[in-house]
XYZ file of C-alpha atoms in Angstrom:
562
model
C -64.828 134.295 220.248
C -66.860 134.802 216.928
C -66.065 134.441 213.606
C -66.633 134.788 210.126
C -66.861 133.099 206.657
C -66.307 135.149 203.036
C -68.302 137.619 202.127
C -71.876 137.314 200.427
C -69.783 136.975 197.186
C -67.319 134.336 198.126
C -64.058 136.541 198.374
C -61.997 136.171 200.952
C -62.019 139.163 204.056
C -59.344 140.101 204.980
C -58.728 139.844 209.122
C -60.252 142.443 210.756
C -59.562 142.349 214.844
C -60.439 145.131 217.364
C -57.525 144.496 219.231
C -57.996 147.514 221.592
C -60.967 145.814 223.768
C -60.149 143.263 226.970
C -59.435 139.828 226.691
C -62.388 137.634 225.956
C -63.946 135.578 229.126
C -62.904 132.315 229.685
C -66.113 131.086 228.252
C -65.521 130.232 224.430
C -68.711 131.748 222.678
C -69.412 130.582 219.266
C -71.896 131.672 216.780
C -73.344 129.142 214.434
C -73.806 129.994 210.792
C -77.699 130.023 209.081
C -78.568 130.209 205.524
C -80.664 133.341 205.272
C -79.980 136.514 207.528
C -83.404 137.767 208.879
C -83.400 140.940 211.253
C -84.151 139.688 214.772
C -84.308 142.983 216.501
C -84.443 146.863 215.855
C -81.028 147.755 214.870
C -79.025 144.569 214.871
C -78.888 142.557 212.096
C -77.217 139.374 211.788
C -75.452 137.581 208.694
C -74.532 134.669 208.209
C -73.375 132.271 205.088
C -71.127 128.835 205.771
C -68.636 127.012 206.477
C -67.962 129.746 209.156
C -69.749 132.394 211.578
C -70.344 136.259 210.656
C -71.988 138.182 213.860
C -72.382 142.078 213.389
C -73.896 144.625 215.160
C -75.168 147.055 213.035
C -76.523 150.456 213.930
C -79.614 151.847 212.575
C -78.194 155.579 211.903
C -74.470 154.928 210.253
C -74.136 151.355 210.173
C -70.812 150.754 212.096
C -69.921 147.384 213.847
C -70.186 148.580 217.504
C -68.589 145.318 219.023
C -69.463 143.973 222.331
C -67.624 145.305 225.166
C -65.649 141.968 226.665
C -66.020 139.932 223.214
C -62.776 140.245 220.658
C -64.959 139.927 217.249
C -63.096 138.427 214.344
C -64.361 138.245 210.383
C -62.211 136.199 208.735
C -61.487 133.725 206.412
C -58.302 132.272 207.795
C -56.955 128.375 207.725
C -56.328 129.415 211.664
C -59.794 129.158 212.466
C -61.346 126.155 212.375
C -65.128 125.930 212.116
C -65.777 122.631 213.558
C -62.717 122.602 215.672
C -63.695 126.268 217.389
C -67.229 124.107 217.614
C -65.779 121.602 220.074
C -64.216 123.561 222.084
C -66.944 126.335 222.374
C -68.603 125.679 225.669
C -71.911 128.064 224.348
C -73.035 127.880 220.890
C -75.816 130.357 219.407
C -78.255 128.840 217.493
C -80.344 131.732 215.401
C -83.191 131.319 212.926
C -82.717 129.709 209.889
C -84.723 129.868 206.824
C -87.620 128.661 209.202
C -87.600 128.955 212.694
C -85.441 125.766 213.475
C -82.048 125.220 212.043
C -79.423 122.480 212.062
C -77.131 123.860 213.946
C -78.661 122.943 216.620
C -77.874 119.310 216.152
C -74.306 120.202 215.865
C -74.341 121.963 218.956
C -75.685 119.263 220.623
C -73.012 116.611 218.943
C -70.065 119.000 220.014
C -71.284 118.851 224.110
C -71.850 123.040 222.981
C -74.708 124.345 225.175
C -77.295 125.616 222.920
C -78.173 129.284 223.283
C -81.654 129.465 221.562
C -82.404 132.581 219.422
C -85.548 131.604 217.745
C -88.851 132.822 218.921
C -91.505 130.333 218.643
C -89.565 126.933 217.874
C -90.775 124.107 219.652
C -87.535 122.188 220.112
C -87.447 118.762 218.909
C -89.770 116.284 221.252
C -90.844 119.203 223.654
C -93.380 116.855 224.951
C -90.940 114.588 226.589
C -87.559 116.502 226.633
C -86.869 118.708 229.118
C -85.105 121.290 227.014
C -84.557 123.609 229.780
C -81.754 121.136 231.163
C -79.678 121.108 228.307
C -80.185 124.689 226.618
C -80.726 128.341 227.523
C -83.884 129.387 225.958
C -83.044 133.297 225.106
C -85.408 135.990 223.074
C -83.992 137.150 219.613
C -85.131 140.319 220.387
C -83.063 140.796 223.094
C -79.610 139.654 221.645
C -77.683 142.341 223.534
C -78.448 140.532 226.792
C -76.852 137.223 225.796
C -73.301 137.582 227.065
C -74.188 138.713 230.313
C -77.020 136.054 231.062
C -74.040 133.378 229.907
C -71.710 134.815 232.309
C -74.269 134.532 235.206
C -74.730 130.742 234.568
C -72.502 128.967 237.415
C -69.971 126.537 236.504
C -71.455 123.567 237.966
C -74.658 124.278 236.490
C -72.742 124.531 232.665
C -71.501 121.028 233.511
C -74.541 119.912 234.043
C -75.632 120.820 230.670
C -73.218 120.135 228.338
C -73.639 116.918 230.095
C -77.206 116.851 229.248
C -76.422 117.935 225.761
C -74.327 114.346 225.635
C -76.946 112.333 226.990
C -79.660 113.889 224.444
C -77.301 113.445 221.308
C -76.352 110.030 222.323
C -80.125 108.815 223.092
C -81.996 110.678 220.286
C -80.182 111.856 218.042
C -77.226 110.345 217.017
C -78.281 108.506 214.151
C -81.546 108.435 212.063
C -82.740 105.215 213.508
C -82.699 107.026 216.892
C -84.516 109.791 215.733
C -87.397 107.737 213.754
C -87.934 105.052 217.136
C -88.138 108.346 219.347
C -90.177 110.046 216.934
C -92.796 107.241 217.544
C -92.064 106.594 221.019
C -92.728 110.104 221.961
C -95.806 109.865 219.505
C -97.456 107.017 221.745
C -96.916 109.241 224.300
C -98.584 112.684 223.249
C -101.654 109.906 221.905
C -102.368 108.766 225.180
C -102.517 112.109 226.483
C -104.994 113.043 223.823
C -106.654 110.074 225.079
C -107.371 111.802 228.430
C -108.245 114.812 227.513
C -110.694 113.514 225.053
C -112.236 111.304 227.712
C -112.385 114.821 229.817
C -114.220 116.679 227.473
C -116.852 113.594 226.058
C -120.109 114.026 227.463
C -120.806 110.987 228.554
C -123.055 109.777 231.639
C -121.569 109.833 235.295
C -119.466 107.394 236.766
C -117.679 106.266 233.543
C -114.600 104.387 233.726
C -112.348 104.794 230.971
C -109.282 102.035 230.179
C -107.217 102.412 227.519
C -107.466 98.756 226.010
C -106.108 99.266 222.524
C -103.071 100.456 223.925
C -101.399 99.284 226.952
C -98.135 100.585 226.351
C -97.869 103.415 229.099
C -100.388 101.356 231.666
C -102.907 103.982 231.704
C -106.135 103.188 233.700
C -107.935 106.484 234.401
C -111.211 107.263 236.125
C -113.016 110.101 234.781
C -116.001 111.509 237.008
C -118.542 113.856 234.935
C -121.671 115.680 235.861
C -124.984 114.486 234.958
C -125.103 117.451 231.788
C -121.886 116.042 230.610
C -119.834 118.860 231.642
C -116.030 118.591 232.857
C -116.317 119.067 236.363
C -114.069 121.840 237.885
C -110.814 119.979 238.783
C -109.834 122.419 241.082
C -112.907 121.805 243.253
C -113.948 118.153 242.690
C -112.653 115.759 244.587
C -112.624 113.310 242.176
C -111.275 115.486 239.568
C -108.585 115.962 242.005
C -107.686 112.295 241.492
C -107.971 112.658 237.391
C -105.345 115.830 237.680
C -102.899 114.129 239.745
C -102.863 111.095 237.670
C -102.895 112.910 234.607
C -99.726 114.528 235.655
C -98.039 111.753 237.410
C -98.446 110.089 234.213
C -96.647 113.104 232.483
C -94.182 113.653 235.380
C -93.256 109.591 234.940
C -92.433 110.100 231.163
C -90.369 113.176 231.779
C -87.762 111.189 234.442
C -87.489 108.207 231.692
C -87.107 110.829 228.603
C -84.595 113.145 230.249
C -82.315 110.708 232.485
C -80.174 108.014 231.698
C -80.269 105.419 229.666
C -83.010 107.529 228.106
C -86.758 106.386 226.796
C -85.419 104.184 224.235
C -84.094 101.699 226.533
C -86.708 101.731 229.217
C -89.410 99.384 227.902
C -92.994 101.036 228.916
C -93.964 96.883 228.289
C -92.008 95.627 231.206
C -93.144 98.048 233.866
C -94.822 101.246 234.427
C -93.234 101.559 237.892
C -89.725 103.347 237.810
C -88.491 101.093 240.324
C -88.698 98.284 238.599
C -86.226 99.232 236.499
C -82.438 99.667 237.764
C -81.696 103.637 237.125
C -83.542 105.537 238.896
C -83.452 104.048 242.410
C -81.494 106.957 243.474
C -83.939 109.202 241.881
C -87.052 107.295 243.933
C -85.397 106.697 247.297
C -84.965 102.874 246.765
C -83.280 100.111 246.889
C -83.242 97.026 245.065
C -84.605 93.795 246.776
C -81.850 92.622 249.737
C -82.118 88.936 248.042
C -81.151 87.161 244.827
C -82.671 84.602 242.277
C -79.610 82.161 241.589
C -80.034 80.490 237.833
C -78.148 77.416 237.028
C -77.979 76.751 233.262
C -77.237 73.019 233.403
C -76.283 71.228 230.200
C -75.388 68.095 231.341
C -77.253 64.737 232.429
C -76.750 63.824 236.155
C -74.956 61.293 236.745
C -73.273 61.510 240.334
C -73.782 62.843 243.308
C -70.377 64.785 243.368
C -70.943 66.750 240.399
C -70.109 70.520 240.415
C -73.837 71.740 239.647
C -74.557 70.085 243.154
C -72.108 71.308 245.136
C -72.225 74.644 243.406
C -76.035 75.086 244.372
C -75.295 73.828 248.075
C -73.208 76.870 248.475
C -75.336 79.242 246.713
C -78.331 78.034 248.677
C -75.858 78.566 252.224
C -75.924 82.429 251.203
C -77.682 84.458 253.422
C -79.046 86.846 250.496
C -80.404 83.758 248.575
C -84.437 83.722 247.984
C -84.300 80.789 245.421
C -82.688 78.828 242.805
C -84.187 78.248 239.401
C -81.907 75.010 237.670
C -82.734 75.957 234.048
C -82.635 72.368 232.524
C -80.767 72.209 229.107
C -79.620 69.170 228.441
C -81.187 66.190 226.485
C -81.623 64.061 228.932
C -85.061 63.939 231.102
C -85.222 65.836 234.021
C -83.402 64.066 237.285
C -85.797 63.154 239.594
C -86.596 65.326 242.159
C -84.795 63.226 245.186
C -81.408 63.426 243.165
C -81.477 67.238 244.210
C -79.962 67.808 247.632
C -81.971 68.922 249.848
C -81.457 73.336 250.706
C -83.087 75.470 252.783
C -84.113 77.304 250.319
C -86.862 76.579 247.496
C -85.370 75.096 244.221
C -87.019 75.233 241.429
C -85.912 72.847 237.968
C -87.415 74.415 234.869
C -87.012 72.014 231.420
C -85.829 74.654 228.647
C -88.451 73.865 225.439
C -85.687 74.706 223.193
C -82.751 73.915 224.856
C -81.165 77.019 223.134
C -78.672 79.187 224.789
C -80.730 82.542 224.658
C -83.286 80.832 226.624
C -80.842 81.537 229.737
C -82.103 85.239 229.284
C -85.607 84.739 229.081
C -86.985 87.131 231.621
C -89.127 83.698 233.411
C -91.860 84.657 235.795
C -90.035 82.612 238.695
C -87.892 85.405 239.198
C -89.346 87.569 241.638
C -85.856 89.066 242.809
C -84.226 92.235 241.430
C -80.919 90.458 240.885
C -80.079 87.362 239.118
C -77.225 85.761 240.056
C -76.693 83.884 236.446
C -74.236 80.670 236.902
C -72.890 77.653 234.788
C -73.276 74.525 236.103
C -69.448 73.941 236.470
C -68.318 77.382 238.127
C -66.885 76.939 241.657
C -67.847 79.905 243.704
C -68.094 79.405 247.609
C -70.755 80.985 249.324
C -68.582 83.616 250.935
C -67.793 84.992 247.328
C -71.428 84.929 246.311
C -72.125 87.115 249.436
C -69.525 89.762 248.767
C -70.558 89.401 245.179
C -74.332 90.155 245.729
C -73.255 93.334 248.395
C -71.308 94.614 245.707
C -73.671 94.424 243.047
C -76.119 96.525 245.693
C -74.822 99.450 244.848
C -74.654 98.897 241.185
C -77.566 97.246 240.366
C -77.483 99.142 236.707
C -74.286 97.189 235.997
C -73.073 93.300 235.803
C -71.170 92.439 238.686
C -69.023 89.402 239.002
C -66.098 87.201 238.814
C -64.499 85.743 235.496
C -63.322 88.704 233.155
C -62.612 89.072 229.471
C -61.336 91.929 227.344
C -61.505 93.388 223.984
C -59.364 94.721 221.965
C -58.994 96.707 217.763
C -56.509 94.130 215.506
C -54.701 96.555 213.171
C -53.339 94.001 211.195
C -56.624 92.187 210.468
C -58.680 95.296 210.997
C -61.556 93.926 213.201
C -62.111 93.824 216.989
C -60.641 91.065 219.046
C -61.474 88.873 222.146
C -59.149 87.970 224.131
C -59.023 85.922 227.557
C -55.323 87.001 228.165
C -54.785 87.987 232.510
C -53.844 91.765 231.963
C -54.284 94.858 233.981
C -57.939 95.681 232.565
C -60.977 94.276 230.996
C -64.415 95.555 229.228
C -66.272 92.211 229.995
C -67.635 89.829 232.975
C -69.012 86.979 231.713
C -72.024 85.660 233.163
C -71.041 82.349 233.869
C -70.710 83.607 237.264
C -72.279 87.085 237.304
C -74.987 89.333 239.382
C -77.431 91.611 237.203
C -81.091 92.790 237.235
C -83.525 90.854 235.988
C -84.860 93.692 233.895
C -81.993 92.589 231.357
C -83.443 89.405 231.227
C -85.997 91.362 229.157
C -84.351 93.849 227.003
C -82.163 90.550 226.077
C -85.306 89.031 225.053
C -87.339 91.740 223.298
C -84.690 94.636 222.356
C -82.144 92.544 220.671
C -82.948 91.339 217.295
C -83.895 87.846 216.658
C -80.633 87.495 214.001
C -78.317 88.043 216.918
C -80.145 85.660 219.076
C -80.213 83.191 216.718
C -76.351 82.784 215.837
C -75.999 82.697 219.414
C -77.790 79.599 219.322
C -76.786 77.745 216.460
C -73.245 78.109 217.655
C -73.898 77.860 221.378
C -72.130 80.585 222.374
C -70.876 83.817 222.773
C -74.157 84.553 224.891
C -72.321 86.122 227.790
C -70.566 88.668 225.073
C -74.097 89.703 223.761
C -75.691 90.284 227.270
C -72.311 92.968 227.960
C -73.015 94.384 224.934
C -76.228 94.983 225.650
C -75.640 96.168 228.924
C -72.726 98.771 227.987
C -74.521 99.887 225.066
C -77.756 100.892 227.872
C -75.695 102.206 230.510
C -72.465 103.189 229.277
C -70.338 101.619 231.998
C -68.161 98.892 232.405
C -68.842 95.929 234.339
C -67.455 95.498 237.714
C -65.271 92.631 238.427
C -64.802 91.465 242.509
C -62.547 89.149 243.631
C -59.924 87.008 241.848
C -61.504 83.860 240.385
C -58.506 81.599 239.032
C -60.631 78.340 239.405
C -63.129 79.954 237.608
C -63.496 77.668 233.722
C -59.632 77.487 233.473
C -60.039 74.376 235.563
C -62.931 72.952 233.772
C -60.911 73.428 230.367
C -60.450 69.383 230.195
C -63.548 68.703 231.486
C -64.986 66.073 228.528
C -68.443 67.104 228.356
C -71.022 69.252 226.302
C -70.815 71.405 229.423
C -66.955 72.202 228.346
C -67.052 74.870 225.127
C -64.082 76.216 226.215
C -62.274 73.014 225.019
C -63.369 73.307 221.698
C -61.040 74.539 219.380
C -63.452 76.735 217.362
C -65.054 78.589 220.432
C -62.180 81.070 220.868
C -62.488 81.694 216.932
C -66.332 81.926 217.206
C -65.936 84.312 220.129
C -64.231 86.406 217.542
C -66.575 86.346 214.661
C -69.153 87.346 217.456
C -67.476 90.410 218.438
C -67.563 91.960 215.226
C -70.805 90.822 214.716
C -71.646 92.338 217.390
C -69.857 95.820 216.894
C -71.838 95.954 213.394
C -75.329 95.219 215.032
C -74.269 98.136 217.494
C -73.019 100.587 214.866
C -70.459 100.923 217.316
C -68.478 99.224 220.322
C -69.952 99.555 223.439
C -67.724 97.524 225.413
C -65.453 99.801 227.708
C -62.418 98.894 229.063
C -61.975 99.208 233.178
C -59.046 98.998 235.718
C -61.164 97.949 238.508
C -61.384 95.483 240.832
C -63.549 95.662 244.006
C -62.337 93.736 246.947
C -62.961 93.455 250.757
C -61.639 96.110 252.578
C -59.354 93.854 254.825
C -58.492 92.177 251.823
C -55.037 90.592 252.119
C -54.336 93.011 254.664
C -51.688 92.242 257.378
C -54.526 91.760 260.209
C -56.132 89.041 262.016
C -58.123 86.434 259.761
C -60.814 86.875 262.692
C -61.126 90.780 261.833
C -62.218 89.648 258.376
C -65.963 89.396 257.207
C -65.173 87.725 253.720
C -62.347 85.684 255.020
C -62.905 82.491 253.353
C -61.985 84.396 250.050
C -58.182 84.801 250.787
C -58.068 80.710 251.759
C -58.968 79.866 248.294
């Protein structure tokens, strides 16, 4: 369907409908306005003023609107039509020439999940050098306008899922707010620099057999040999070896950038200064072939001194050491107290490692500490009670979302009309939008953007109030991937037990941590812009779970005995 706004004057047109033509395809076509109406081909000529769309087909010899054959065309002014309502529910949005070449409807295309249908000859479409446009738009000629409905209709449907769900993905990551556009239009900067980088060391004439690192910036890893002749020429890379090995790393390098840019969680949220490998990050294993590491780094955040031998941090690393997917355990040392000495640890079969926190601040939990040479962390306070049967089923879950926190004790959020601010709330009901990580399985790469994406403000009320870290790190991770967490098992002994435990080890027993919890949230939700958190019905248990079987038929049986 396409509409029509007032006439160049401002009055109102009067409906006009060719009512004698088919009904329109099931494919809602909408034509975005422009400011200015500059012929685009020989014979058509389009028009256009806002808030709504004018489309007319105008023939060279006696100017009448010759409508399209399968398309009813409407010009009207009419309270029934809705610009930005027929917008959302358009599933193909034409985006002509503005003034200039480019024009803002594009943007509202992609805001509406509209597939962009380009008509604009020579635009290069916002960060071209990164973007792969082609996934989320159809690229058409101006001068062939004619051809546009039937090239639509030829698109299949799965492949116009596939790009409005690109169109989503793009508006979210890059373009959804002007902070998003400025940090992509200088991440995508670095990116075109370093490329001028290699191409300039291509082209210098310098002597043979010069190696060329980029040490100024290290952002995008780039270490690149370049092999010239002994006149300073470029060697032919289609015929030199070692040219060979400057293409494919040239484009490898390019090839790398386009996966990060164009899939989710986007180039904002992958950190070229963690890793230049994909895999070390967890979205794109699929994409690769991989898998994350089959073993875990368990860290203990212990907060207070030891004093006996039946203390839950010991008996809590016993069983975590007993699991079969354990590689280590790092006791991250937090208390005041000096370190225990080392025969007060019992003794595991795997390697245990104690590190003494130099601030003893919460956020240092997150810290992304060399010692972890796993994908996952399993991150646990010293007084959870988890057997090692749970941490098992816990880790094989989390294996096939690493992307996402995994684990046992779950919290919810929730919008408080009356005081007009989010809630928390700890409540048993039939969903939740957090797992906190008391007891929780997540890649480590977290343990960075925690550390160097967040802002320091955030990370320091978490410490002065010693708490609400758990709530920052789902934040963090909703507002990357999208997703909820994933909650296993039922955990009833999980902190509810603890709750009269008289230590510095027991926040929950303070009266003003539930009330801090909910400061937090909103803090949160303003730092965000938004709330990430989403709310899930989901629980993942054993298959045999509960089921009316044998106990001996069971894999995780030891969970049901709890």
């Amino acid at each position: 369907m396409w509409t029509g706004p007032p006439d160049m004057m401002g009055h109102d047109r009067k409906l006009k409908q060719f009512t004698s033509l088919p009904r329109p395809p099931p494919v809602l076509l909408a034509l975005l306005p422009l400011k200015a109406p500059p012929p685009v081909a020989s014979g058509v000529i389009i028009l256009h003023c806002l808030p709504e769309v004018l489309l007319r087909l105008v023939s060279a010899d006696d100017g009448e609107i010759k409508p399209l054959a399968d398309v009813i065309l409407i010009f009207a002014v009419d309270a029934r039509y809705d610009y930005r309502e027929m917008l959302h529910n358009a599933t193909f949005c034409l985006v002509p020439r503005g003034r200039r070449l480019g024009s803002f409807r594009f943007l509202e295309a992609l805001q509406a999940a509209c597939v962009p249908v380009m008509l604009s000859n020579g635009w290069e479409l916002p960060f071209s050098e990164v973007i792969d446009w082609n996934q989320a738009a159809i690229i058409g000629d101006e001068r062939l306008l004619l051809q546009i409905p039937s090239t639509i209709r030829s698109i299949h449907q799965d492949k116009i899922l596939a790009l409005r769900q690109q169109t989503q993905f793009l508006w979210e990551a890059y373009f959804s707010s002007v902070e998003k556009i400025v940090l992509t239009t200088l991440e995508s900067a670095v990116v075109i620099l370093d490329i001028i980088r290699i191409i300039t060391c291509l082209l210098a004439a310098v002597p043979a057999q010069v190696s060329y690192v980029d040490q100024e910036n290290d952002k995008l890893g780039i270490h690149l040999l370049t092999v010239m002749n002994h006149q300073g020429q470029v060697p032919n890379l289609e015929q030199d070896h070692d040219g060979e090995i400057i293409q494919d790393r040239i484009f490898k390098h390019i090839s790398r950038n386009s996966l990060i840019w164009n899939k989710h969680p986007g180039g904002l949220f992958v950190l070229p200064q963690y890793s230049s490998y994909l895999g070390d990050f967890p979205y794109y294993y699929a994409n690769l072939g991989l898998k994350p590491l089959s073993t875990f780094t368990a860290v203990i955040h212990a907060v207070t001194p030891l004093v006996s031998q039946s203390q839950p941090v010991l008996k809590l690393l016993v069983a975590v050491a007993k699991s079969q997917y354990c590689a280590q355990i790092i006791v991250l040392w937090n208390c005041d107290k000096p370190l225990p000495a080392k025969h007060r640890w019992p003794a595991t079969s795997v390697p245990v490692i104690v590190i003494e926190g130099e601030s003893k601040v919460m956020s240092s939990r997150f810290l992304p500490y060399d010692n972890i040479v796993t994908d996952a962390v399993l991150s646990l306070d010293e007084d959870t009670v988890l057997s090692t049967t749970e941490v098992d089923f816990a880790f094989t879950v989390w294996q096939s979302f690493p992307e996402r926190i995994v684990g046992y004790p779950a919290r919810s959020h929730f919008w408080d009309n009356t005081k007009e601010r989010w809630g928390y709330t700890s409540k048993w009901t039939n969903d939740y939008s957090m797992v906190l990580t008391g007891a929780a399985i997540y890649h480590k790469y977290y343990h960075y953007l925690y550390t160097h994406y967040l802002p320091a403000s955030l990370k320091n009320m978490v410490d002065q109030l010693a708490n609400c870290e758990d709530i920052l790190m789902n934040f963090l991770v909703s507002a990357v991937t999208k997703l909820p967490p994933i909650k296993v098992t039922q955990k009833k002994q999980y902190k509810e037990t603890m709750m009269g435990q008289a230590s510095r080890a027991s926040r929950w027993a303070d009266p003003d941590h539930f009330a801090q919890r909910q400061s937090c949230m909103n803090t949160f939700a303003s730092w965000f812009g938004y709330m990430p958190l989403i709310h899930s019905q989901m629980r993942l248990d054993p298959v045999l779970f509960k089921d009316q079987v044998s106990i001996l038929r069971k894999k995780y049986r030891d969970i049901e005995r709890l």
